[in-house]
mmCIF file of C-alpha atoms in Angstrom:
data_model
loop_
_atom_site.group_PDB
_atom_site.id
_atom_site.type_symbol
_atom_site.label_atom_id
_atom_site.label_comp_id
_atom_site.label_asym_id
_atom_site.label_seq_id
_atom_site.Cartn_x
_atom_site.Cartn_y
_atom_site.Cartn_z
ATOM 1 C CA VAL F 15 -32.467 -35.285 9.300
ATOM 2 C CA TYR F 16 -28.720 -34.825 9.240
ATOM 3 C CA THR F 17 -26.270 -37.125 7.485
ATOM 4 C CA GLY F 18 -22.517 -37.228 7.408
ATOM 5 C CA GLY F 19 -20.251 -40.092 6.455
ATOM 6 C CA THR F 20 -21.855 -43.200 7.934
ATOM 7 C CA THR F 21 -24.059 -41.332 10.427
ATOM 8 C CA THR F 22 -27.697 -40.314 10.156
ATOM 9 C CA VAL F 23 -29.308 -38.254 12.905
ATOM 10 C CA TRP F 24 -33.023 -37.668 13.339
ATOM 11 C CA ALA F 25 -33.216 -34.495 15.407
ATOM 12 C CA SER F 26 -35.906 -32.186 16.718
ATOM 13 C CA ALA F 27 -35.467 -28.471 17.329
ATOM 14 C CA SER F 28 -34.339 -27.954 20.923
ATOM 15 C CA ASP F 29 -32.704 -24.519 21.038
ATOM 16 C CA TYR F 30 -33.642 -22.580 24.174
ATOM 17 C CA ARG F 31 -34.580 -19.594 22.006
ATOM 18 C CA LEU F 32 -37.510 -21.564 20.613
ATOM 19 C CA LYS F 33 -39.013 -22.372 24.025
ATOM 20 C CA GLU F 34 -41.000 -20.609 26.703
ATOM 21 C CA ASN F 35 -42.658 -21.513 30.002
ATOM 22 C CA VAL F 36 -39.687 -23.746 30.840
ATOM 23 C CA VAL F 37 -40.200 -25.623 34.131
ATOM 24 C CA THR F 38 -37.562 -27.781 35.791
ATOM 25 C CA GLU F 39 -39.473 -28.824 38.900
ATOM 26 C CA TRP F 40 -42.091 -31.487 38.135
ATOM 27 C CA ASP F 41 -42.856 -34.979 39.391
ATOM 28 C CA ALA F 42 -41.520 -37.486 36.879
ATOM 29 C CA THR F 43 -41.578 -40.468 39.238
ATOM 30 C CA THR F 44 -45.358 -40.498 39.564
ATOM 31 C CA ARG F 45 -45.772 -40.341 35.790
ATOM 32 C CA LEU F 46 -43.077 -42.968 35.227
ATOM 33 C CA LYS F 47 -44.820 -45.411 37.572
ATOM 34 C CA GLN F 48 -47.909 -45.201 35.348
ATOM 35 C CA LEU F 49 -46.055 -46.566 32.314
ATOM 36 C CA LYS F 50 -46.475 -50.296 31.725
ATOM 37 C CA PRO F 51 -43.459 -51.710 29.921
ATOM 38 C CA LEU F 52 -44.080 -55.164 28.542
ATOM 39 C CA ARG F 53 -42.604 -57.923 26.410
ATOM 40 C CA PHE F 54 -44.416 -58.956 23.245
ATOM 41 C CA ASN F 55 -44.120 -60.034 19.665
ATOM 42 C CA PHE F 56 -45.852 -58.590 16.636
ATOM 43 C CA ILE F 57 -48.479 -60.813 15.033
ATOM 44 C CA ALA F 58 -46.521 -60.641 11.774
ATOM 45 C CA ASP F 59 -43.305 -61.791 13.497
ATOM 46 C CA SER F 60 -44.085 -64.346 16.198
ATOM 47 C CA ASP F 61 -40.421 -65.411 16.447
ATOM 48 C CA THR F 62 -39.145 -62.044 17.697
ATOM 49 C CA THR F 63 -39.886 -60.980 21.263
ATOM 50 C CA MET F 64 -39.150 -57.392 22.226
ATOM 51 C CA ASP F 65 -39.674 -54.823 24.970
ATOM 52 C CA GLY F 66 -41.984 -51.880 24.522
ATOM 53 C CA PHE F 67 -45.329 -50.306 25.302
ATOM 54 C CA LEU F 68 -48.907 -50.234 24.048
ATOM 55 C CA ALA F 69 -49.318 -46.840 22.395
ATOM 56 C CA HIS F 70 -52.781 -46.149 23.781
ATOM 57 C CA GLU F 71 -51.532 -46.697 27.342
ATOM 58 C CA VAL F 72 -48.633 -44.283 26.867
ATOM 59 C CA GLN F 73 -50.877 -41.660 25.247
ATOM 60 C CA ASP F 74 -52.452 -40.595 28.553
ATOM 61 C CA ILE F 75 -49.052 -40.204 30.258
ATOM 62 C CA VAL F 76 -46.767 -38.858 27.496
ATOM 63 C CA PRO F 77 -49.165 -37.766 24.729
ATOM 64 C CA GLU F 78 -46.418 -36.250 22.584
ATOM 65 C CA ALA F 79 -44.936 -39.751 22.171
ATOM 66 C CA VAL F 80 -47.985 -41.179 20.402
ATOM 67 C CA VAL F 81 -49.415 -40.585 16.951
ATOM 68 C CA GLY F 82 -52.967 -41.619 16.151
ATOM 69 C CA GLU F 83 -55.997 -42.572 18.173
ATOM 70 C CA LYS F 84 -56.860 -45.872 19.858
ATOM 71 C CA ASP F 85 -59.018 -48.169 17.712
ATOM 72 C CA ALA F 86 -59.102 -45.705 14.789
ATOM 73 C CA VAL F 87 -60.136 -46.928 11.352
ATOM 74 C CA ASP F 88 -59.840 -45.341 7.933
ATOM 75 C CA ALA F 89 -62.713 -44.529 5.552
ATOM 76 C CA GLU F 90 -62.856 -48.167 4.398
ATOM 77 C CA GLY F 91 -62.976 -49.523 7.937
ATOM 78 C CA ASN F 92 -59.365 -50.726 7.951
ATOM 79 C CA PRO F 93 -57.319 -50.254 11.126
ATOM 80 C CA ASP F 94 -55.421 -46.970 11.321
ATOM 81 C CA TYR F 95 -52.726 -48.107 13.748
ATOM 82 C CA GLN F 96 -51.137 -45.952 16.413
ATOM 83 C CA SER F 97 -47.381 -45.353 16.483
ATOM 84 C CA ILE F 98 -45.044 -44.459 19.313
ATOM 85 C CA ASP F 99 -41.849 -42.424 19.301
ATOM 86 C CA GLN F 100 -40.051 -43.952 22.277
ATOM 87 C CA SER F 101 -37.413 -41.215 22.188
ATOM 88 C CA LYS F 102 -40.072 -38.881 23.613
ATOM 89 C CA LEU F 103 -39.914 -40.955 26.820
ATOM 90 C CA VAL F 104 -36.244 -40.100 27.425
ATOM 91 C CA PRO F 105 -36.866 -36.760 29.243
ATOM 92 C CA LEU F 106 -39.338 -38.452 31.604
ATOM 93 C CA LEU F 107 -36.925 -41.323 32.259
ATOM 94 C CA THR F 108 -34.019 -38.926 32.813
ATOM 95 C CA LYS F 109 -35.975 -36.770 35.275
ATOM 96 C CA ALA F 110 -37.245 -39.833 37.180
ATOM 97 C CA LEU F 111 -33.690 -41.171 37.434
ATOM 98 C CA GLN F 112 -32.490 -37.806 38.742
ATOM 99 C CA GLU F 113 -35.261 -37.869 41.360
ATOM 100 C CA ALA F 114 -34.286 -41.411 42.375
ATOM 101 C CA LEU F 115 -30.597 -40.481 42.621
ATOM 102 C CA THR F 116 -31.443 -37.515 44.827
ATOM 103 C CA LYS F 117 -33.431 -39.793 47.160
ATOM 104 C CA ILE F 118 -30.593 -42.336 47.248
ATOM 105 C CA GLU F 119 -28.074 -39.614 48.114
ATOM 106 C CA GLN F 120 -30.347 -38.318 50.885
ATOM 107 C CA LEU F 121 -30.749 -41.822 52.310
ATOM 108 C CA GLU F 122 -26.993 -42.441 52.140
ATOM 109 C CA THR F 123 -26.388 -39.209 54.049
ATOM 110 C CA ARG F 124 -28.942 -40.183 56.716
ATOM 111 C CA LEU F 125 -27.457 -43.673 57.004
ATOM 112 C CA GLU F 126 -23.943 -42.261 57.316
ATOM 113 C CA THR F 127 -25.143 -39.885 60.044
ATOM 114 C CA LEU F 128 -26.792 -42.730 61.965
ATOM 115 C CA GLU F 129 -23.727 -44.958 61.652
ATOM 116 C CA ASN F 130 -21.442 -42.205 62.916
ATOM 117 C CA ALA F 131 -23.666 -41.299 65.849
#
């Protein structure tokens, strides 16, 4: 956590010197299509509708985004709810958008070629 003036930043280590087995070629689109965004309200706040995900559904696709296990309970039998860090979805979304932009550019090039033929 970094603070300065009126800004607070929650940051994770990302320096290249801390990483290994870095891969840039992977299929984000297929994984992205598995996510099921939805609109909902929390039981405790029925007046506020928001966009999001069900943590247990995201867990199979982006496991690092979810904390906890589906349907877990504590020692007294009370629900031990799952949490989601939606910021962990950003790399997947970014890669899928890059893949989509590449396809769009390829299609534009093909269309331009056909129109000029």
